[in-house]
Amino acid sequence: MNRRVYFDYSATTPMKKEVLEEMLPFFNTDFGNPSSIHSYGRQGKTALDIARDKVAKTLNAKSEEIFFTGGGSEADNWAIKGAAFASRSKGNHIITTKIEHHAVLHTCEYLEKEGFEVTYLDVDQYGLIDMDDLKNAIKENTILITIMYANNEIGTIQPIKEIAHLAKEKNIIFHTDAVQAYGNEIIDVHELGVDLLSISAHKVYGPKGVGALYIRKGLRIHPLIHGGAQEKRRRAGTENIPGIVGFGKAAELAYENMEGHINKMETMRNRLIKEIMETIPYTKLNGHPTKRLPGNVNISFEFIEGESLLLSLDMVGIAASSGSACTSGSLDPSHVLMAIGLSHEIAHGSLRLTVGDFNTEEDVDYVIEKLPPIVDRLRQMSPLYEK
Amino acid sequence: MNRRVYFDYSATTPMKKEVLEEMLPFFNTDFGNPSSIHSYGRQGKTALDIARDKVAKTLNAKSEEIFFTGGGSEADNWAIKGAAFASRSKGNHIITTKIEHHAVLHTCEYLEKEGFEVTYLDVDQYGLIDMDDLKNAIKENTILITIMYANNEIGTIQPIKEIAHLAKEKNIIFHTDAVQAYGNEIIDVHELGVDLLSISAHKVYGPKGVGALYIRKGLRIHPLIHGGAQEKRRRAGTENIPGIVGFGKAAELAYENMEGHINKMETMRNRLIKEIMETIPYTKLNGHPTKRLPGNVNISFEFIEGESLLLSLDMVGIAASSGSACTSGSLDPSHVLMAIGLSHEIAHGSLRLTVGDFNTEEDVDYVIEKLPPIVDRLRQMSPLYEK
Amino acid sequence: MYSEKVMDHFMNPRNVGEIEKAQAVGEVGNAKCGDIMKMYLQIENDVIVDVKFKTFGCGSAIATSSMATEMIKGKTVKEALQLTNKAVAEALDGLPPVKMHCSVLAEQAVKAAIYNYAKENNVHYEELEGFVPDEDHDHHDHEEEE
Amino acid sequence: MYSEKVMDHFMNPRNVGEIEKAQAVGEVGNAKCGDIMKMYLQIENDVIVDVKFKTFGCGSAIATSSMATEMIKGKTVKEALQLTNKAVAEALDGLPPVKMHCSVLAEQAVKAAIYNYAKENNVHYEELEGFVPDEDHDHHDHEEEE
Ligand SMILES: Cc1ncc(COP(=O)(O)O)c(C=O)c1O
Ligand SMILES: Cc1ncc(COP(=O)(O)O)c(C=O)c1O
Ligand code: FES
Ligand code: FES
């Protein structure tokens, strides 16, 4: 195992060199607390403002609509709990989908225990919601719709603009978890018409533990973290200046070359899908053929189980991911793969390869070379194969 | 202004070099998501485990009792809301003090709106609570006591062990915000008998945006951030591995040389207090003369206002802090200074100097030299002086 | 945070002090809020020939006091009554939003001094109609946020 | 995550395959849970002279299958019935807590094979009393946390 290739960019990304360089001074030179009025503090404040402008620009939002958080999960929790509790006098019904990230799903489940009612929309075999289902789910007391922009497992992209339009028409707050879409799609919050949108730095070559919530100007939601006057009194806690500066830089870089990035990802993605599907029998592509993230490959291999596939790939230096529950010791395979109608057996044999900026065509070649014998070896061991 | 001296270590600290060095590989080399089973992920998981062990050791806690958060404010919010909502069936009364950090105070105020009842204990002129007050405040329906270990403005240290003992006797959950005490006091959670304890990395020469909550084994509280299975399913979100690794290192360093650190801080603190009080008339030391943080100096100067004092100090390169509301444009000066009984006028003229590991005796000399003429100049400008 | 001009007027305030036999003295603000501004005007033939101030307050309060005194020195009383807090703030190259109210204090202090002067000398300035010198300026405690 | 021994048995599993005329065949687990283990034993004079397995499952499931086959090869049937999942896990230098249940599968697969053998050959093993071959092993979905 000399070669190491990383195909798990949807799990997390390495930070770009330029991002780290931009962060370094803020760890121990310009380290002040932005709430302080002395020069150290003002340096921090200036850096914070610049980073906020950068992130705002990538979403075509106003700077004062961007609120930094400790990650994508916090942004999701804040958006959903904050909107739900702030609108409780108007109703208690929330609509989401069955394929959301756990940060959304478990938050909704928590709210059910707190007296809210939640509708979990089905998706079709590609992972798309049906707009009519959504329309029918809306009730008098619906206060919030939260539907992810792009799915983290199968990459399917929802019709966000249509959903936002419908929500606005019905006067319902609309949140979208754009953690996976951000940096891989042009996102214009005003054109889309969303009210709340979550993003996370570590998915776009920025630091871990930093995210942001876009809150449309004028919208009021409850804080999730109360305390100091940071983030216009809406999210307390001494700002993670190096992290936020890194996020700003990562955002800027991502949007500088969005088109090139998307093209490169799509080329690698398409080749992976094509070659794997052609050379290995008994496979199935999960997710939508075209409405999918530029870097997402998700394929099920019949008769084998995901963890043993991942371990075998890891032994030859390939880092990938799977929707098999056996990686986590829990009973059911991924709720997303179940929701698109896969049988348990097949869902257990899924492989997610997500490509990113540091991948090369040689990496793709390497996977295409190494994967078939590994799948074959595991199938030879499987009591289900040739049955 | 050639010299720049930082006397605001309670606001935030610069990161130690060793901390940054330990973090660096995790930004773009060992950058994996610890939830991933491939080698990148396993590197992250190992680093996470080591950091958790290090932090646990400094508190004499078990590793599985340490939960990483996005900072001290999140830890406070989680502890208080999590305990309150989880115990709602047992009661709705919470006891805290009037001098808590806003992360505690505003969380309690939020809970009042959500149907909880909160008693805010008075403190004496030194900032100490009265144990009898606390005893009298406890009711049948009291479910939570949250009292800070050491105050961030005036440095006063509360009798935490006694409070914990009383809480245990009455079967009430006890949380303490130890953000300021951590690294400046030997804290042994088991000896103290606390149930929940919040700490933050950036106050101990670690990174910003990382904190931890100690949760006594067996205690159940609601999560604040729902989602993925991180932190034993109790705090979701991709772990900030570089930040957590940095926290681990900072914790280790802080406890390696705790005694030396405390001695050095106390020497500088005592000299500052003595010389300032001796050379400048119309001054008052805020906080307890002995039960105070080793690095905390808080002095009120009559007839002048804090912001203009801070600005003047900043012009000669001295970074400090104040409890004057004029720094923030809000009406009342610091709630802490009000709670210890200062008049508004005097509270507005308060100066906080907090010393830290990178300060030298020369820095202290410099402040002692520069402060008197500045105070005098502002007094000369003040319509209150000589009245 | 503050412009260079603000810092200049804060570090080197013009016209600090008192005028012993001032024709007009006005004081606004209160120590509770952390700000008191006191203005002394020497008025000759309706012209402000000298002006001094003393201020207890933040950097912006001191700088606006200083700038306000500069702006009314040599002006007629009527001209001085035209002084607005906005003009003072602009002359300082602007103030941070949370600090705009400090400039109101400066405007009020000038007006309060002239009000007292008018009362003592039985002059009437229509510009002062509606001016209540002891009105609590209540300039604090606004939220930054919508 | 996994010990070197586990990885060795996972990457180079011993005794993979089928035995065509096996005296004893047992299958446990189910594909829904992501794991099926099938054991083939060749038994001569009450001694397990050969053993093979096929497994659909995680790395730990494959490694424990492999180790279990090694541990019972050459043993008498009675000895094989003494095999515990703990012993298999220990022989592999331990398993992560969430993966301990996979070793239970290995123990069960051996027992299931011998159970079928006993039934067909009308032998009675007291070690098998209480053993229900089709019992859902329900080994998943335990929380790590108290
Ligand atoms: C006593 C106290 N509690 C809580 C906090 C909040 O910590 P953080 O800034 O890490 O959110 C601070 C510092 O800001 C503090 O001093
Ligand atoms: C769709 C989606 N939402 C939310 C998250 C959570 O973000 P974070 O890990 O920054 O908390 C992730 C990634 O983990 C994600 O893929
Ligand atoms: S077989 Fe499912 S976790 Fe091992
Ligand atoms: S005088 Fe209070 S903020 Fe300026």
PDB file of N, CA and C and ligand atoms in Angstrom, chain A residues 33 225 230 235-239, chain B residues 10-11 70-76 100-104 148 150-153 177-181 198-203 208-211 352, ligand 1:
ATOM      1  N   ASN A  33      -9.882  38.892  21.174  1.00  0.00           N
ATOM      2  CA  ASN A  33     -11.313  38.626  21.195  1.00  0.00           C
ATOM      3  C   ASN A  33     -12.010  39.815  20.526  1.00  0.00           C
ATOM      4  N   ILE A 225     -27.898  29.116  21.076  1.00  0.00           N
ATOM      5  CA  ILE A 225     -26.872  29.333  22.093  1.00  0.00           C
ATOM      6  C   ILE A 225     -27.008  30.763  22.597  1.00  0.00           C
ATOM      7  N   GLN A 230     -22.339  38.397  20.774  1.00  0.00           N
ATOM      8  CA  GLN A 230     -21.742  38.074  19.480  1.00  0.00           C
ATOM      9  C   GLN A 230     -22.817  37.790  18.426  1.00  0.00           C
ATOM     10  N   ARG A 235     -26.119  34.497  18.354  1.00  0.00           N
ATOM     11  CA  ARG A 235     -25.377  33.255  18.570  1.00  0.00           C
ATOM     12  C   ARG A 235     -24.191  33.602  19.456  1.00  0.00           C
ATOM     13  N   ALA A 236     -24.287  33.215  20.717  1.00  0.00           N
ATOM     14  CA  ALA A 236     -23.280  33.595  21.692  1.00  0.00           C
ATOM     15  C   ALA A 236     -22.027  32.737  21.579  1.00  0.00           C
ATOM     16  N   GLY A 237     -20.974  33.218  22.197  1.00  0.00           N
ATOM     17  CA  GLY A 237     -19.713  32.481  22.243  1.00  0.00           C
ATOM     18  C   GLY A 237     -18.607  33.268  21.563  1.00  0.00           C
ATOM     19  N   THR A 238     -17.437  33.300  22.200  1.00  0.00           N
ATOM     20  CA  THR A 238     -16.292  33.964  21.587  1.00  0.00           C
ATOM     21  C   THR A 238     -16.095  33.403  20.192  1.00  0.00           C
ATOM     22  N   GLU A 239     -16.025  34.291  19.215  1.00  0.00           N
ATOM     23  CA  GLU A 239     -15.945  33.843  17.828  1.00  0.00           C
ATOM     24  C   GLU A 239     -14.641  33.082  17.570  1.00  0.00           C
TER      25      GLU A 239
ATOM     26  N   SER B  10      -8.243  37.016  30.406  1.00  0.00           N
ATOM     27  CA  SER B  10      -9.559  36.448  30.714  1.00  0.00           C
ATOM     28  C   SER B  10     -10.512  36.579  29.534  1.00  0.00           C
ATOM     29  N   ALA B  11     -10.217  37.494  28.618  1.00  0.00           N
ATOM     30  CA  ALA B  11     -11.048  37.619  27.416  1.00  0.00           C
ATOM     31  C   ALA B  11     -10.694  36.491  26.458  1.00  0.00           C
ATOM     32  N   GLY B  70     -18.552  23.289  20.904  1.00  0.00           N
ATOM     33  CA  GLY B  70     -18.010  24.394  20.126  1.00  0.00           C
ATOM     34  C   GLY B  70     -17.649  25.602  20.979  1.00  0.00           C
ATOM     35  N   GLY B  71     -17.425  25.421  22.254  1.00  0.00           N
ATOM     36  CA  GLY B  71     -17.011  26.526  23.107  1.00  0.00           C
ATOM     37  C   GLY B  71     -17.663  26.482  24.478  1.00  0.00           C
ATOM     38  N   GLY B  72     -17.286  27.427  25.308  1.00  0.00           N
ATOM     39  CA  GLY B  72     -17.819  27.499  26.660  1.00  0.00           C
ATOM     40  C   GLY B  72     -19.295  27.856  26.692  1.00  0.00           C
ATOM     41  N   SER B  73     -19.707  28.748  25.814  1.00  0.00           N
ATOM     42  CA  SER B  73     -21.116  29.146  25.806  1.00  0.00           C
ATOM     43  C   SER B  73     -22.009  27.973  25.442  1.00  0.00           C
ATOM     44  N   GLU B  74     -21.575  27.206  24.442  1.00  0.00           N
ATOM     45  CA  GLU B  74     -22.380  26.035  24.086  1.00  0.00           C
ATOM     46  C   GLU B  74     -22.449  25.064  25.260  1.00  0.00           C
ATOM     47  N   ALA B  75     -21.330  24.867  25.951  1.00  0.00           N
ATOM     48  CA  ALA B  75     -21.324  23.946  27.095  1.00  0.00           C
ATOM     49  C   ALA B  75     -22.306  24.428  28.164  1.00  0.00           C
ATOM     50  N   ASP B  76     -22.303  25.720  28.441  1.00  0.00           N
ATOM     51  CA  ASP B  76     -23.242  26.274  29.433  1.00  0.00           C
ATOM     52  C   ASP B  76     -24.699  26.083  28.994  1.00  0.00           C
ATOM     53  N   GLU B 100     -23.475  35.544  37.173  1.00  0.00           N
ATOM     54  CA  GLU B 100     -23.054  34.562  36.170  1.00  0.00           C
ATOM     55  C   GLU B 100     -22.675  35.248  34.864  1.00  0.00           C
ATOM     56  N   HIS B 101     -21.915  34.518  34.065  1.00  0.00           N
ATOM     57  CA  HIS B 101     -21.633  34.942  32.685  1.00  0.00           C
ATOM     58  C   HIS B 101     -22.960  34.949  31.912  1.00  0.00           C
ATOM     59  N   HIS B 102     -23.027  35.801  30.880  1.00  0.00           N
ATOM     60  CA  HIS B 102     -24.272  35.884  30.113  1.00  0.00           C
ATOM     61  C   HIS B 102     -24.697  34.539  29.500  1.00  0.00           C
ATOM     62  N   ALA B 103     -23.730  33.682  29.237  1.00  0.00           N
ATOM     63  CA  ALA B 103     -24.088  32.376  28.669  1.00  0.00           C
ATOM     64  C   ALA B 103     -24.989  31.600  29.630  1.00  0.00           C
ATOM     65  N   VAL B 104     -24.826  31.845  30.906  1.00  0.00           N
ATOM     66  CA  VAL B 104     -25.683  31.209  31.903  1.00  0.00           C
ATOM     67  C   VAL B 104     -26.926  32.070  32.140  1.00  0.00           C
ATOM     68  N   MET B 148     -21.312  29.716  39.020  1.00  0.00           N
ATOM     69  CA  MET B 148     -19.994  29.717  38.383  1.00  0.00           C
ATOM     70  C   MET B 148     -18.878  29.458  39.386  1.00  0.00           C
ATOM     71  N   ALA B 150     -15.555  30.553  39.112  1.00  0.00           N
ATOM     72  CA  ALA B 150     -14.849  31.818  39.356  1.00  0.00           C
ATOM     73  C   ALA B 150     -15.406  32.844  38.395  1.00  0.00           C
ATOM     74  N   ASN B 151     -15.559  34.061  38.884  1.00  0.00           N
ATOM     75  CA  ASN B 151     -16.151  35.098  38.055  1.00  0.00           C
ATOM     76  C   ASN B 151     -15.152  35.679  37.069  1.00  0.00           C
ATOM     77  N   ASN B 152     -15.636  35.935  35.849  1.00  0.00           N
ATOM     78  CA  ASN B 152     -14.756  36.420  34.798  1.00  0.00           C
ATOM     79  C   ASN B 152     -14.380  37.888  34.957  1.00  0.00           C
ATOM     80  N   GLU B 153     -15.189  38.656  35.677  1.00  0.00           N
ATOM     81  CA  GLU B 153     -14.850  40.076  35.807  1.00  0.00           C
ATOM     82  C   GLU B 153     -14.038  40.375  37.046  1.00  0.00           C
ATOM     83  N   ASP B 177     -19.991  26.672  35.872  1.00  0.00           N
ATOM     84  CA  ASP B 177     -19.279  27.239  34.735  1.00  0.00           C
ATOM     85  C   ASP B 177     -17.851  27.490  35.209  1.00  0.00           C
ATOM     86  N   ALA B 178     -16.946  26.609  34.801  1.00  0.00           N
ATOM     87  CA  ALA B 178     -15.561  26.701  35.264  1.00  0.00           C
ATOM     88  C   ALA B 178     -14.653  27.256  34.170  1.00  0.00           C
ATOM     89  N   VAL B 179     -15.240  27.984  33.229  1.00  0.00           N
ATOM     90  CA  VAL B 179     -14.465  28.498  32.095  1.00  0.00           C
ATOM     91  C   VAL B 179     -13.275  29.332  32.568  1.00  0.00           C
ATOM     92  N   GLN B 180     -13.461  30.146  33.606  1.00  0.00           N
ATOM     93  CA  GLN B 180     -12.367  30.990  34.070  1.00  0.00           C
ATOM     94  C   GLN B 180     -11.474  30.265  35.075  1.00  0.00           C
ATOM     95  N   ALA B 181     -12.039  29.358  35.813  1.00  0.00           N
ATOM     96  CA  ALA B 181     -11.251  28.672  36.833  1.00  0.00           C
ATOM     97  C   ALA B 181     -10.302  27.640  36.214  1.00  0.00           C
ATOM     98  N   SER B 198     -18.488  23.207  32.844  1.00  0.00           N
ATOM     99  CA  SER B 198     -18.143  23.727  31.513  1.00  0.00           C
ATOM    100  C   SER B 198     -16.733  24.303  31.494  1.00  0.00           C
ATOM    101  N   ILE B 199     -16.021  24.043  30.393  1.00  0.00           N
ATOM    102  CA  ILE B 199     -14.700  24.648  30.198  1.00  0.00           C
ATOM    103  C   ILE B 199     -14.544  25.072  28.739  1.00  0.00           C
ATOM    104  N   SER B 200     -13.553  25.908  28.480  1.00  0.00           N
ATOM    105  CA  SER B 200     -13.350  26.448  27.138  1.00  0.00           C
ATOM    106  C   SER B 200     -11.858  26.531  26.836  1.00  0.00           C
ATOM    107  N   ALA B 201     -11.467  26.108  25.638  1.00  0.00           N
ATOM    108  CA  ALA B 201     -10.038  25.985  25.311  1.00  0.00           C
ATOM    109  C   ALA B 201      -9.334  27.327  25.181  1.00  0.00           C
ATOM    110  N   HIS B 202     -10.016  28.329  24.644  1.00  0.00           N
ATOM    111  CA  HIS B 202      -9.301  29.569  24.321  1.00  0.00           C
ATOM    112  C   HIS B 202      -8.959  30.401  25.550  1.00  0.00           C
ATOM    113  N   LYS B 203      -9.391  29.953  26.719  1.00  0.00           N
ATOM    114  CA  LYS B 203      -9.008  30.657  27.938  1.00  0.00           C
ATOM    115  C   LYS B 203      -7.733  30.040  28.526  1.00  0.00           C
ATOM    116  N   LYS B 208      -9.781  28.843  19.867  1.00  0.00           N
ATOM    117  CA  LYS B 208     -11.142  29.344  20.024  1.00  0.00           C
ATOM    118  C   LYS B 208     -12.126  28.384  19.358  1.00  0.00           C
ATOM    119  N   GLY B 209     -13.353  28.400  19.826  1.00  0.00           N
ATOM    120  CA  GLY B 209     -14.375  27.568  19.188  1.00  0.00           C
ATOM    121  C   GLY B 209     -14.334  26.113  19.624  1.00  0.00           C
ATOM    122  N   VAL B 210     -13.687  25.836  20.749  1.00  0.00           N
ATOM    123  CA  VAL B 210     -13.677  24.480  21.302  1.00  0.00           C
ATOM    124  C   VAL B 210     -13.887  24.566  22.799  1.00  0.00           C
ATOM    125  N   GLY B 211     -14.747  23.753  23.303  1.00  0.00           N
ATOM    126  CA  GLY B 211     -14.972  23.691  24.734  1.00  0.00           C
ATOM    127  C   GLY B 211     -15.305  22.263  25.105  1.00  0.00           C
ATOM    128  N   ARG B 352     -10.262  46.152  34.213  1.00  0.00           N
ATOM    129  CA  ARG B 352      -9.848  44.775  34.496  1.00  0.00           C
ATOM    130  C   ARG B 352      -8.533  44.499  33.789  1.00  0.00           C
TER     131      ARG B 352
HETATM  132  C1  LIG E   1     -17.220  32.541  32.947  1.00  0.00           C
HETATM  133  C2  LIG E   1     -17.377  32.355  31.478  1.00  0.00           C
HETATM  134  N1  LIG E   1     -18.333  31.511  31.017  1.00  0.00           N
HETATM  135  C3  LIG E   1     -18.511  31.289  29.711  1.00  0.00           C
HETATM  136  C4  LIG E   1     -17.747  31.911  28.761  1.00  0.00           C
HETATM  137  C5  LIG E   1     -18.028  31.628  27.321  1.00  0.00           C
HETATM  138  O1  LIG E   1     -17.017  30.863  26.729  1.00  0.00           O
HETATM  139  P1  LIG E   1     -16.831  30.870  25.136  1.00  0.00           P
HETATM  140  O2  LIG E   1     -16.349  32.235  24.794  1.00  0.00           O
HETATM  141  O3  LIG E   1     -15.819  29.819  24.861  1.00  0.00           O
HETATM  142  O4  LIG E   1     -18.149  30.597  24.524  1.00  0.00           O
HETATM  143  C6  LIG E   1     -16.741  32.808  29.189  1.00  0.00           C
HETATM  144  C7  LIG E   1     -15.866  33.553  28.255  1.00  0.00           C
HETATM  145  O5  LIG E   1     -16.244  34.201  27.320  1.00  0.00           O
HETATM  146  C8  LIG E   1     -16.559  33.036  30.575  1.00  0.00           C
HETATM  147  O6  LIG E   1     -15.623  33.873  31.022  1.00  0.00           O
END
